[in-house]
Structure formats: C-alpha cells, structure tokens
Coordinates of C-alpha atoms in Angstrom, one line a residue:
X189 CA 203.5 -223.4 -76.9
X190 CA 202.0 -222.9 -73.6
X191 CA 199.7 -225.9 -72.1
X192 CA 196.8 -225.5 -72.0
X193 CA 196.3 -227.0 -68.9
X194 CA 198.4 -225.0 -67.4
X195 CA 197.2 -221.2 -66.0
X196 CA 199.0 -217.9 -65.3
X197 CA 199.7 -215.6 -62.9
X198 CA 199.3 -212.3 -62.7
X199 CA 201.4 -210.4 -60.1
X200 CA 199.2 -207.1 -59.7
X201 CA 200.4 -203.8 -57.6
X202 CA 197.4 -202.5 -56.3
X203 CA 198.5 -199.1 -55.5
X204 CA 197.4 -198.6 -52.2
X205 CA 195.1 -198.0 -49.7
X206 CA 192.5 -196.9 -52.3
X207 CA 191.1 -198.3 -55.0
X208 CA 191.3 -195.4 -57.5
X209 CA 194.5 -195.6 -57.9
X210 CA 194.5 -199.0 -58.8
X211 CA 195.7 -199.4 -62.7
X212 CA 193.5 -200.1 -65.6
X213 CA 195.3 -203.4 -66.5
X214 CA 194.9 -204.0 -62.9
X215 CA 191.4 -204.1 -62.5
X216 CA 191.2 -206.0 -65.9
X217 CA 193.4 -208.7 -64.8
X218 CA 190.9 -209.4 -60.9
X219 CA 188.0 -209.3 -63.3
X220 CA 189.4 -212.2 -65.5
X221 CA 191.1 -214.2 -62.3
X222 CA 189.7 -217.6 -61.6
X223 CA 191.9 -217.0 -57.7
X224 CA 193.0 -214.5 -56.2
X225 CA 195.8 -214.4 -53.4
X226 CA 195.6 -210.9 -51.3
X227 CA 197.0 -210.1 -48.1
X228 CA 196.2 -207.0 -45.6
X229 CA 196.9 -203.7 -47.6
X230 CA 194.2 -204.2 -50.4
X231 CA 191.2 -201.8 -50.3
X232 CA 188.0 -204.1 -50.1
X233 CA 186.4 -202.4 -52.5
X234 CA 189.2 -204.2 -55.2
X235 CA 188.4 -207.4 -53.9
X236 CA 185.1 -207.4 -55.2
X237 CA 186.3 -206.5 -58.7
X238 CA 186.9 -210.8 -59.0
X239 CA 184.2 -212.9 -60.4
X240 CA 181.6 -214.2 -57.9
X241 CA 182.9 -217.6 -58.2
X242 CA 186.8 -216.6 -57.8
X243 CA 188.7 -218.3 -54.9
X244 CA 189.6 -215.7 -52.7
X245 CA 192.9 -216.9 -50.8
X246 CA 194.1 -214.4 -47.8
X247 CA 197.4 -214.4 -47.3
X248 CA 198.5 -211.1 -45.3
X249 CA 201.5 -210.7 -43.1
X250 CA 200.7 -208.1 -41.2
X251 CA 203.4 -205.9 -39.4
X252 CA 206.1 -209.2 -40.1
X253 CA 209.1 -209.6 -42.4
X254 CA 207.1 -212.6 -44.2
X255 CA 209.5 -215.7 -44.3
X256 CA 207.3 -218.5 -43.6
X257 CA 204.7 -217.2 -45.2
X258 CA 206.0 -215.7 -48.4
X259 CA 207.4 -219.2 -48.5
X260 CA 203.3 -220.1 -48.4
X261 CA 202.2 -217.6 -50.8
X262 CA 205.1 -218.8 -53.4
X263 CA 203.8 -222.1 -53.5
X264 CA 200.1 -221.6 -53.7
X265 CA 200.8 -219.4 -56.4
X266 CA 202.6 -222.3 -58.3
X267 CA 200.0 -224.9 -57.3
X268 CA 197.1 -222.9 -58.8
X269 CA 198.8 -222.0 -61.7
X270 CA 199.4 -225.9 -62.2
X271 CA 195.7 -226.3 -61.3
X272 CA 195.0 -224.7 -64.9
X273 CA 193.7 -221.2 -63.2
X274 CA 194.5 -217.7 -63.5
X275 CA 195.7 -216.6 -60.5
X276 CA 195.4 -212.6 -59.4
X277 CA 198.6 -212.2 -56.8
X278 CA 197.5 -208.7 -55.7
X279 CA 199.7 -206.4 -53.2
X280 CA 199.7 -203.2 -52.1
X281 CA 201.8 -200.5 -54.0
X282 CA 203.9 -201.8 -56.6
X283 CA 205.2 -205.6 -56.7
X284 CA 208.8 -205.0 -57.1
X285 CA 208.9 -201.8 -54.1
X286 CA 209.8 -203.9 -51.0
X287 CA 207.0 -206.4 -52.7
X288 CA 208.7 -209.1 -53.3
X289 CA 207.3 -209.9 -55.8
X290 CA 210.6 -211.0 -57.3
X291 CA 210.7 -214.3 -54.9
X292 CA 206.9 -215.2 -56.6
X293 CA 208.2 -214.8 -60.0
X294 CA 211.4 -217.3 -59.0
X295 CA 209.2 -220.1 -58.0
X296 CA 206.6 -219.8 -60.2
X297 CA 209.2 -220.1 -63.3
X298 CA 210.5 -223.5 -61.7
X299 CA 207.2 -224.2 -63.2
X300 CA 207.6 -222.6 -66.5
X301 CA 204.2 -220.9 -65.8
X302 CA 203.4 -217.8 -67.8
X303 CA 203.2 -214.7 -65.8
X304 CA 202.9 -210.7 -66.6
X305 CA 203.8 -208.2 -64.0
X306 CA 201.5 -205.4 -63.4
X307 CA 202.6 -202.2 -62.0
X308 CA 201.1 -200.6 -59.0
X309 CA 201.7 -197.4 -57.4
X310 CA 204.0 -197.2 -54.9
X311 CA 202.9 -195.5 -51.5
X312 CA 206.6 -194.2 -51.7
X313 CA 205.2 -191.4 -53.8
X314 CA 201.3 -191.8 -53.7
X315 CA 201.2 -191.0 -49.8
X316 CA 203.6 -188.4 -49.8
X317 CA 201.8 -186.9 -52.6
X318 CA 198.3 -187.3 -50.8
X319 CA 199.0 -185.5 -47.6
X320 CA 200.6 -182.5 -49.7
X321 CA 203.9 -183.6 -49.5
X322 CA 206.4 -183.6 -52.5
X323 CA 209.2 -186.4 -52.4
X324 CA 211.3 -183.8 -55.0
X325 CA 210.6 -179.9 -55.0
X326 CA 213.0 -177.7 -56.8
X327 CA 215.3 -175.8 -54.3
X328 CA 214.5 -178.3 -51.8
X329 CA 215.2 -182.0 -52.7
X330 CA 216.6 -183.2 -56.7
X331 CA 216.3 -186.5 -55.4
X332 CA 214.5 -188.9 -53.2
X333 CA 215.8 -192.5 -51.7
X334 CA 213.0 -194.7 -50.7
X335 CA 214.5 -197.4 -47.7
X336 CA 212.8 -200.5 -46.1
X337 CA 211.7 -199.5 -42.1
X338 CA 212.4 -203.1 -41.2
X339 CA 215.5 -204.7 -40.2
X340 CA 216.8 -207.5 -42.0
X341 CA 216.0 -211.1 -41.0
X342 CA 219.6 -211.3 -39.6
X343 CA 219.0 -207.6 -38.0
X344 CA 221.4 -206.0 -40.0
X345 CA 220.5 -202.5 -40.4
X346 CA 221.0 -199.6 -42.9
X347 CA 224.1 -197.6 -43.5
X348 CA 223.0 -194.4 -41.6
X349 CA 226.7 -192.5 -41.7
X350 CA 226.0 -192.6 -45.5
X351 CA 222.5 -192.2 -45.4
X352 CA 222.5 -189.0 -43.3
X353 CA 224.8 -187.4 -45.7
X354 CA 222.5 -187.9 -48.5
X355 CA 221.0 -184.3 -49.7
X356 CA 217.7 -185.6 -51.0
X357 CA 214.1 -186.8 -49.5
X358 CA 214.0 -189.7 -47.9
X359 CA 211.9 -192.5 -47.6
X360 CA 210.9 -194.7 -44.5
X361 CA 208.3 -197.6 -45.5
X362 CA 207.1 -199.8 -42.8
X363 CA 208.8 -198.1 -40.1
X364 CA 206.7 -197.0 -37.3
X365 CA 207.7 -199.6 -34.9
X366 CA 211.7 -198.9 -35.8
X367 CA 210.6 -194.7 -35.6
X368 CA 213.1 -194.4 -32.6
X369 CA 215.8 -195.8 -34.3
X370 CA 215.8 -194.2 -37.8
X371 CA 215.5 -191.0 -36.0
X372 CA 217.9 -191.8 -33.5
X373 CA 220.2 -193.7 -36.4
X374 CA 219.9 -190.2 -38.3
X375 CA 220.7 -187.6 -35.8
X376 CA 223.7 -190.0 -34.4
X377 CA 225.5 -189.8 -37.5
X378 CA 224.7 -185.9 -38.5
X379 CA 221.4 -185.3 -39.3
X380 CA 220.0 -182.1 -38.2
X381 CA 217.5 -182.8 -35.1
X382 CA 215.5 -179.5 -36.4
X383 CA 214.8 -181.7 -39.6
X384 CA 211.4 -181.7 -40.8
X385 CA 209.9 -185.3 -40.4
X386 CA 206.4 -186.7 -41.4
X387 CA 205.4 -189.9 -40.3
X388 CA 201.6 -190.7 -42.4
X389 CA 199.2 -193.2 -41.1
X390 CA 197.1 -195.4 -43.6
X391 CA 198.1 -193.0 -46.6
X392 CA 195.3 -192.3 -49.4
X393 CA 192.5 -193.9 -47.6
X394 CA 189.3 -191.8 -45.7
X395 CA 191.4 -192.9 -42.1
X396 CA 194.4 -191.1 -43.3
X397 CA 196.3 -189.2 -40.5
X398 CA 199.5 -186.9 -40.9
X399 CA 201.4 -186.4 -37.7
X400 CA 204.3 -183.3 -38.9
X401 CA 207.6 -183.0 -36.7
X402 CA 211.3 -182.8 -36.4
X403 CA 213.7 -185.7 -36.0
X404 CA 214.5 -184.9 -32.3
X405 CA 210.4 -184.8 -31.2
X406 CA 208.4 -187.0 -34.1
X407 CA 208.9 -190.1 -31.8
X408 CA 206.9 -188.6 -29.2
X409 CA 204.5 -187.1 -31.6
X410 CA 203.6 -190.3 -33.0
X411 CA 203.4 -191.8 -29.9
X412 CA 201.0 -189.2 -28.3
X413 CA 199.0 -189.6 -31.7
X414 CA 198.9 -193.3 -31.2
X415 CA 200.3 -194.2 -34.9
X416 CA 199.4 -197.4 -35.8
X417 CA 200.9 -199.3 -39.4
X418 CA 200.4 -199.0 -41.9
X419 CA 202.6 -195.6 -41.9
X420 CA 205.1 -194.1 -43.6
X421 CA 207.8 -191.4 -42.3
X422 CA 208.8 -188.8 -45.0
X423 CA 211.9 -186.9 -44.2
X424 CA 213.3 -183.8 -45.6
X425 CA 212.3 -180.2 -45.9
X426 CA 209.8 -181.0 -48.5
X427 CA 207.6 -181.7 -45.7
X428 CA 207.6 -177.9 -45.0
X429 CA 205.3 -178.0 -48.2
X430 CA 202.5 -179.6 -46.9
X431 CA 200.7 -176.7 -45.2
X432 CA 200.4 -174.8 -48.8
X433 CA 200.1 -178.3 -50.9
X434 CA 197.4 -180.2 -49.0
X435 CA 194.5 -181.2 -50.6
X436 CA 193.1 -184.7 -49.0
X437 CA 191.9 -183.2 -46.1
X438 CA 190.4 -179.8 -47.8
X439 CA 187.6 -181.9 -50.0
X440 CA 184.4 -180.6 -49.0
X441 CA 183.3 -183.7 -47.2
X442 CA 186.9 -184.0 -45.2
X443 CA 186.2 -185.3 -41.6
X444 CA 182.5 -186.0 -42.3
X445 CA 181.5 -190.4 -40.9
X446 CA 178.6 -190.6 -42.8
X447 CA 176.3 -193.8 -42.7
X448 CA 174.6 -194.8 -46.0
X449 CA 171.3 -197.3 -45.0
X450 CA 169.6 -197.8 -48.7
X451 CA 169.6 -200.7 -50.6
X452 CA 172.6 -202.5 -51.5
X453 CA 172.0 -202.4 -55.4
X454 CA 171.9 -198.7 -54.6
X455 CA 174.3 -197.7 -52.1
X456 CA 177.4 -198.2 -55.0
X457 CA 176.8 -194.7 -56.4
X458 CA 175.6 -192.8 -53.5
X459 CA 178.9 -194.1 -51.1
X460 CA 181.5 -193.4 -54.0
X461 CA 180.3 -189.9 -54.6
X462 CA 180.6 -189.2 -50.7
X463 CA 183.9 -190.6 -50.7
X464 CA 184.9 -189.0 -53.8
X465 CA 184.3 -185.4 -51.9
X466 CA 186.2 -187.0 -48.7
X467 CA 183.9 -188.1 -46.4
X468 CA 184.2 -191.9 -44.6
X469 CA 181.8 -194.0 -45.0
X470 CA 179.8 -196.8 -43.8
X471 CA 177.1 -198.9 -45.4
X472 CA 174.6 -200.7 -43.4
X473 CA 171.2 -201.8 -45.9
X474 CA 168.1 -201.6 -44.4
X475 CA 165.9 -202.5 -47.3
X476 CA 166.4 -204.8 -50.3
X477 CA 164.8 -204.1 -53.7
X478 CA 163.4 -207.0 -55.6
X479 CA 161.8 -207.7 -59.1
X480 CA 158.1 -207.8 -58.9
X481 CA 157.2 -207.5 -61.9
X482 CA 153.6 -208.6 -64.0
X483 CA 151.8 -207.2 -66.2
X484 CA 150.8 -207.7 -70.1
X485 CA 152.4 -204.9 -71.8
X486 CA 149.4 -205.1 -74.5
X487 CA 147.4 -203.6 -71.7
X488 CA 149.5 -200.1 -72.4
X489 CA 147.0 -199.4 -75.6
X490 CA 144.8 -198.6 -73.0
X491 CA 146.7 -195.9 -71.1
X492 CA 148.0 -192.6 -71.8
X493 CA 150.4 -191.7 -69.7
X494 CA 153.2 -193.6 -67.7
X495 CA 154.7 -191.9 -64.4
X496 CA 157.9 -193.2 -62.9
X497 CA 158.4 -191.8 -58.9
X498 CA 161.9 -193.6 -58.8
X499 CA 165.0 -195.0 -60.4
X500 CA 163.9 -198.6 -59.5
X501 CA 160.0 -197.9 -61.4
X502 CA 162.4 -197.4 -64.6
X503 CA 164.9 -200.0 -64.0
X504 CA 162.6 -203.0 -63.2
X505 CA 160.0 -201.4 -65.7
X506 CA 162.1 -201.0 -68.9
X507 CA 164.3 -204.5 -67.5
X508 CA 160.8 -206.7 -68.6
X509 CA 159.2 -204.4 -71.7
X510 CA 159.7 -206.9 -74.2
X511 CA 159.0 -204.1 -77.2
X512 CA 159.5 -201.1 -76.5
X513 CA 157.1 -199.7 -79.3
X514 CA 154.2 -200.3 -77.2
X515 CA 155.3 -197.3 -74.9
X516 CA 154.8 -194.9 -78.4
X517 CA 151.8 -193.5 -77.4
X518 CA 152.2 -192.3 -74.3
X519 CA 153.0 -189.6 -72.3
X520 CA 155.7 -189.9 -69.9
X521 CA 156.4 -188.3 -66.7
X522 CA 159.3 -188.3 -63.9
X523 CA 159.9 -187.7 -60.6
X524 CA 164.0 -186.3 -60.1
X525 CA 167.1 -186.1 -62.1
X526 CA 168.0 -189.5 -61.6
X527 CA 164.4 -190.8 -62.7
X528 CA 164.9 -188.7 -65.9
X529 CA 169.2 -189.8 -66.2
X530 CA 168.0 -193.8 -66.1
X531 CA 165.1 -193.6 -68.2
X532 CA 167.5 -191.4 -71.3
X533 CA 169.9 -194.7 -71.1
X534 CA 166.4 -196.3 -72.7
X535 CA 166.2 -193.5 -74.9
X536 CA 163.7 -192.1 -73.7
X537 CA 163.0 -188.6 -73.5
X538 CA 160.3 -187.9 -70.2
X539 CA 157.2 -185.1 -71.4
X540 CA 158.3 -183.8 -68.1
X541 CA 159.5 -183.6 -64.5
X542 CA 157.9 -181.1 -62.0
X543 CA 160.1 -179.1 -59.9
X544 CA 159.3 -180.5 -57.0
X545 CA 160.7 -184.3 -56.5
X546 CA 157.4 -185.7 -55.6
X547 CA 154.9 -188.4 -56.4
X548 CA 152.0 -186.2 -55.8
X549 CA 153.8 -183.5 -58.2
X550 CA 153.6 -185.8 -60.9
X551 CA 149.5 -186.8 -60.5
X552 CA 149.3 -183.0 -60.7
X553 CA 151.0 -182.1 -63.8
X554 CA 149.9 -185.2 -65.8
X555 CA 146.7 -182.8 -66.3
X556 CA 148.5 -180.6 -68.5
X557 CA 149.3 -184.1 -70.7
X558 CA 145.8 -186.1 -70.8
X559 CA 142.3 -185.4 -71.5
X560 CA 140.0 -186.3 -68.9
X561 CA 138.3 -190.0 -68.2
X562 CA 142.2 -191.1 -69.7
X563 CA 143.8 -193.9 -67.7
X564 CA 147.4 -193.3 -66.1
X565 CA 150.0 -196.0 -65.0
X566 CA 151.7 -194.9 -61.9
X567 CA 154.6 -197.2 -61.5
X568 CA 156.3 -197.8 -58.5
X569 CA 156.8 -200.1 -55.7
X570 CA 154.6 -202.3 -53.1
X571 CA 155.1 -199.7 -50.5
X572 CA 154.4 -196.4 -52.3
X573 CA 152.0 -194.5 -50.7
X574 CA 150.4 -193.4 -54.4
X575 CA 146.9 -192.2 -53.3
X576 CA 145.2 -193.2 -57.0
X577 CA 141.7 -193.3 -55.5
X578 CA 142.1 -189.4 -54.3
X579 CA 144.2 -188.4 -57.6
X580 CA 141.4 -190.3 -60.0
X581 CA 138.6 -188.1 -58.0
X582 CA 140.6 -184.9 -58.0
X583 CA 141.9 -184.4 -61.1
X584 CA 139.0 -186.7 -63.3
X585 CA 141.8 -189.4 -64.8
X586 CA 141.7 -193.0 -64.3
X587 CA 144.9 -193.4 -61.9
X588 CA 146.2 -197.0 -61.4
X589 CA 149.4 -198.3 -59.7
X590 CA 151.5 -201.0 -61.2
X591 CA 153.9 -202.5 -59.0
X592 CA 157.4 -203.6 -60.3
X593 CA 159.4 -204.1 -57.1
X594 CA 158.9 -205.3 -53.7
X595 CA 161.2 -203.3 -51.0
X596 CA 161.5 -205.7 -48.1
X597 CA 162.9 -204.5 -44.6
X598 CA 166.6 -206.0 -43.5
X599 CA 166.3 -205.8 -39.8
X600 CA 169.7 -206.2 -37.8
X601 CA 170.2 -206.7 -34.1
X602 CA 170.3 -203.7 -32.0
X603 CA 174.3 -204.2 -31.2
X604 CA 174.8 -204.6 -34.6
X605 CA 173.6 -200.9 -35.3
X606 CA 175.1 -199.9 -32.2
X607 CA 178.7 -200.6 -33.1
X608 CA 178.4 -198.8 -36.7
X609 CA 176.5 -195.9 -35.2
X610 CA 179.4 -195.8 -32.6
X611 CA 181.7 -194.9 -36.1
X612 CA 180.1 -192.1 -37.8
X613 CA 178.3 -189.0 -37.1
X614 CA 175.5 -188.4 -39.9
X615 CA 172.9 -190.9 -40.8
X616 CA 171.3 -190.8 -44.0
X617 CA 167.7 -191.7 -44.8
X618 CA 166.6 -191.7 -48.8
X619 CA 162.8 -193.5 -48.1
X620 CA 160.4 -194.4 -45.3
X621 CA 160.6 -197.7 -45.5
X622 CA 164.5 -197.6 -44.7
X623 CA 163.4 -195.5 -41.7
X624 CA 160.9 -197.9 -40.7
X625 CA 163.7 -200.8 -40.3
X626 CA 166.7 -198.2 -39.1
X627 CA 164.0 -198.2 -36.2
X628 CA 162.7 -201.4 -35.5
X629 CA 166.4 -202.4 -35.4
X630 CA 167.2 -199.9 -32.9
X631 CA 164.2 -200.8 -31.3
X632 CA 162.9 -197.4 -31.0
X633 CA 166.2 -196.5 -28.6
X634 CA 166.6 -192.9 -29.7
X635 CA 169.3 -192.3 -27.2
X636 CA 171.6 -194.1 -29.4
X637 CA 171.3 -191.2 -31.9
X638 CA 171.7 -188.2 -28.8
X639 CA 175.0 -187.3 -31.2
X640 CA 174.3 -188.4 -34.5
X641 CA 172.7 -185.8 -37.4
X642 CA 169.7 -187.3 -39.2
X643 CA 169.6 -186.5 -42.9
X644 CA 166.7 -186.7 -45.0
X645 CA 166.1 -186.7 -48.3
X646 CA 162.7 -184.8 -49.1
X647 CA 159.8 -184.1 -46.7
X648 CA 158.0 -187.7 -46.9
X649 CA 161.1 -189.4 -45.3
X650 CA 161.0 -186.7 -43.0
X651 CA 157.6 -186.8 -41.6
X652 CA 158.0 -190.6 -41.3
X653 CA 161.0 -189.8 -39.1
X654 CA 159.2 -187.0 -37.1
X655 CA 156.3 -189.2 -36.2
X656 CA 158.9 -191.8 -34.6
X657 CA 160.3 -188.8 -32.2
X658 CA 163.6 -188.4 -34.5
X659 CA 164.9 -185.3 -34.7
X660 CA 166.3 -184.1 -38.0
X661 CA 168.8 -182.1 -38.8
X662 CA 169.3 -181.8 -42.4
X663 CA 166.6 -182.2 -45.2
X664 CA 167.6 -181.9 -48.7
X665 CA 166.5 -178.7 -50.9
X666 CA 166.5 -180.7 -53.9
X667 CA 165.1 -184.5 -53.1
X668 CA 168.1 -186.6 -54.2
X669 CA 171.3 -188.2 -53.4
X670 CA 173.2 -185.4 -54.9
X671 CA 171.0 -182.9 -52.8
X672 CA 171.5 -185.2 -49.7
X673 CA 175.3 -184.4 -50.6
X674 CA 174.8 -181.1 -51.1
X675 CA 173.2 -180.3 -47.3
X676 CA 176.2 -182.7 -45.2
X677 CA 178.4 -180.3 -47.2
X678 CA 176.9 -176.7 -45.8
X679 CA 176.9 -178.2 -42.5

C-alpha cells in the first residue's frame, strides 16, 4: 500500500514551445499538482493551468548541460514528494528525448515514491513539422536519427564518419552554439556541402524563425540572422519541402504584434483566437471589471423588458438572479453575438438583437416589444453612457439603468507602455473607458503611436479616440472581437 503521507510525482513532457500541444493527461496532471518544478522551455500560458495555491519552483538550465542542477532538481523532486505533495515535473518536449527524465525517476524510486510518466511531444518532430518540414518523406528520407547538439560533459563528441553515411534525416537538438562543428564534423567526413540544412529558432511558438541553407553556408546564415536557442537544425533533403509544405507562417494573422488592452477576465478569448490565426500577442489591461451588483429581483414584476449592451450586463446579471422565473415575463433584448452566445448558456433565448451593435439600437427596437408608459431595465455598467432620460422622452417608455459592474481604469507608467508599444504594431481598443486609461498612461504622448495602427471596435470607441487626436486606422464592420479580427486580417 502506498503511504499516505507520502505524494507523487508526475514527470510531464510539455510538448514545446506552445501550449496546444501540450497532452490532455498533461494538463490534467498541473491542474491536480500541489508543486510544480519547470524550467525555461515551458510556454507561460501552461503554468497557469496549476492551482492558485501551487508552489511554483523554477528550475531552468538554460543553454547548459545541467549537472549541478539536475542534481537540484532530483532532489527537490524527492523532498516534495516526501512532503506528502503531488509534484508536476514539467519539461519541454518529451521527458525521455534528451530530458532526462530518467535521472528523476532514479532518485525519486530511492524513495519508493509513486510516479507516472507523461508523454510530451518532442520538438524532434513537432518543429520540423511546424515550419513545413517532414523528418521522413517518401523518396526522400525512410528514416530519421534525432542526436543531442551538445558535447558530452567529458567533450566527447559524436561519431560523424558514421553519421554522415547515414541515408535518412537528421536531427540536431540544442545545437546552435556547436552549428560550426556539426556542419563542419559532416562535410569532413563526406557529407555533401550542397546538403539542404535548416536550423529553426523557438519552433511552434508566435517568435518562430526558419533560417534555410546548405551545410557549407547555414553557419553564416545563422549568424547573419542572429539565431539565438532555443533552435534546432534539420538536415536532409526533406527540407527542400518546406517551400510547398509551410503552413505556420501562412495563417491569416502571420507577422501581425497585436496588443490586446481589455480586461483581464476578458482578454483569455480575444488573445487565443488571434493567436490561433498566427498573430503575436501582447496583453496589457487597462480596465478591470468588478461585481456591482444590487437590486431586489421582485422589483422585475414591474418591468417589461430587460436589455443587456454587453457580455459583462449578462454575466454579473444572471451570476446574482437567485430565480430565474422572475425574468418569465419579460421581453429581452441584446446588443452583439456574444451578448446573445452568453445569455443561451442561461437558456435564454433574446426577443431580439438589432443589426447594428449598439446600445442606442436596442432603446429603439424595444418599441416594437412594449406598449407605451411600460418600464425597461437597461443593464449595464457604471460608465455606460445609456441616455434613459432622452430614450424615456423619445420613444414614451419608462427607461432605467441598473448597474451590475463597476469598470475601474488600471493606469501604468508611461515607460511601462512604452516598452510593450515598442513590441507590436496594432493596438486594439474594445470600449472608451480602455481608451481613456491607454491615454492617461501615455500621458497624452501621441508620438509614441507615430507607427502603431489603432483598431476600434465600433464607432463609440472611435469617437472617444478621435476627440483625444488619435488617428484610427481600422474600425470594425461588425462591433465585436471576432469583427476586430476580421479588419487586422484585410489589412
């Protein structure tokens, strides 16, 4: 039996450099981690998969051959373990690919501690693969031979004379600073110089950079492209591939630094589908939502119609209806595709969403769903610029706002901005009030944006933006996140 004051350890392959391809069991096994040991390859976004009271250890080795602190790493393994926690020992690719993971597994058993081995995959393929490249293509390679770019700690090297003879692909990991002498190695003992060569810098990530060549020129190549780790060199004539096989860099957001300034709550969704279509991206939250709810839901006998202008009017609405009976009655309107997509995870069906994506769109168009004199609950937040006095006199209903979150500005120093603005080219407004902060953070310096495209969401956050002097470049045809998406992508 296993004691129960004793934990495990789980040693996880995290695939690498992104965290899609990081295995289901994988992300299971973070989730359920009371510590987790990473070091330097590990997508951040995979990190925050662990519990919000995990102990996060770091533990990289950057461009070294371990020794001292794999020793380090094997021990705090074991002494967690014997702590009575489960320990997440997360890597990049796979744990047993030049992972060594094998040394953690030795001196964790001198423990008998209970441990599972989680695959990853390896960048010995998964690279390769992402810049177009395939490690076996019939008539070109039936086999591929993945090698270690380091020396060993004695500096022994590889075998070249038999590894030039070999017919196949090979497979260079962690060998940018050796480059010279794997080339050189290779054409010393046979290797064609006119060989194809690809050496592929931070492989499946949005800073991924593929620098083609031959063995006698790929050195200088790689030099004048200033290569950096981690990289990989792929060599073979599979690499002659690439230019009919590459995908990565065709997505229709390739090469677009996009900066993404909403809410933190929000951002999740909006960043992952830009990345998803291959543009980098930053995050920098200028507002933060909060609850702000109160009201006495037997007050809703007295309306007949609700109208929701955002995602957040649903969320923090339908988050404090205690019974959602009391909303039978009434008629129910919504601003967007979103507004409508949160509010059917209630179950609730909207009467109706005008075409345009706008609060004043909605006044209108209750009409059509209330007699006159009837009241109508605009909900939305403290900032809204609801006009419910001109809508009341204009269209003869009883408009009243009910506020259910506070958006509160996150103001950063002007350096601050300065450094991330320095990183990406479009910057992407979805309200005023994130506006309003972007430029009271800036302090109003619009020189900093001389280069930078300003995107807008719909004409609100636009005319906010035009009467601070900003220039925009881009407003969405359809007034949300997926048309924000859609304009970066024409341009």
């Amino acid at each position: 039996m296993v004691n129960n004051k004793m934990g495990k350890v789980y040693i996880i392959g995290a695939g690498c450099g992104n965290i899609d391809l990081l295995t289901l069991k994988g992300k299971r096994c973070i989730e359920e981690a009371d510590c987790v040991v990473y070091d330097r390859l590990i997508d951040p976004k995979v990190l925050k998969l662990a519990k919000a009271d995990a102990e996060m250890i770091y533990l990289g080795k950057g461009n070294t051959e371990g020794g001292v602190i794999q020793d380090e790493i094997n021990k705090t393994l074991a002494k967690k373990a014997l702590e009575g926690k489960v320990v997440a020992r997360v890597k990049g690719g796979d744990p047993f690919v030049f992972g060594r993971g094998g040394e953690e597994i030795e001196e964790i058993v001198k423990y008998s501690i209970p441990f599972e081995i989680i695959p990853g995959i390896s960048s010995s393929i998964a690279v390769p693969e992402y810049a177009g490249i395939p490690v076996t293509h019939r008539g070109l390679a039936r086999s591929f031979h993945v090698f270690t770019g380091h020396t060993m700690e004695n500096g022994e090297w590889h075998d070249f004379s038999t590894i030039a003879k070999l017919d196949g692909t090979l497979v260079f990991l962690m060998g940018i600073k050796n480059l010279d002498l794997i080339t050189g190695d290779l054409i010393k003992n046979g290797k064609n110089p006119k060989t194809p060569v690809a050496v592929i810098e931070k492989g499946t990530s949005e800073n991924q950079r593929v620098t083609v060549g031959t063995l006698e020129d790929i050195v200088e190549r790689a030099k004048s492209e200033k290569i950096v780790p981690p990289a990989i060199t792929i060599i073979g004539d599979v690499v002659n591939m690439r230019e009919t096989f590459k995908w990565f860099e065709n997505q229709p957001l390739s090469g677009k630094k996009v900066l993404v300034t909403r809410d933190t709550n929000q951002s999740q969704e909006f960043s992952e589908k830009l990345r998803i279509q291959g543009a980098t991206v930053r995050e920098l939250p200028f507002i933060k939502i909060e609850n702000a709810y109160n009201f006495d839901e037997k007050d809703l006998k007295n309306y007949s119609a609700l109208l929701f202008n955002s995602p957040n009017g649903v969320k923090y609405f339908m988050e404090n209806i205690k019974d959602i009976r009391s909303l039978g009655h009434l008629k129910i309107g919504v601003v967007g595709a979103k507004t409508d997509e949160l509010l059917r995870e209630y179950k609730i069906i909207p009467d109706f969403i005008p075409e345009k994506y706008m609060g004043t769109e909605l006044a209108k168009e209750v009409q059509n769903y209330t007699k006159e004199n009837d009241k109508v609950l605009f909900i939305t937040s403290d900032i809204s610029p609801a006009n419910c006095e001109k809508w009341s006199e204009e269209y003869n209903r009883k408009f009243e706002k009910l506020v259910v979150y506070k958006t509160g500005k996150h103001i950063y120093s002007k350096d601050e901005v300065e450094n991330v603005l320095n990183e990406i080219e479009y910057i992407t407004f979805l309200s005023s009030s994130t506006v309003e902060a972007f430029n009271e953070s800036i302090q109003g310096d619009l020189k900093l944006l001389e280069d930078k495209k300003i995107v807008s969401i719909g004409p609100v956050t636009t005319k906010t933006l035009n009467e601070l002097g900003y220039n925009v470049a881009l407003e969405a045809k359809v007034f949300d996140v997926d048309g924000v998406i859609a304009v970066i992508g024409e341009k």
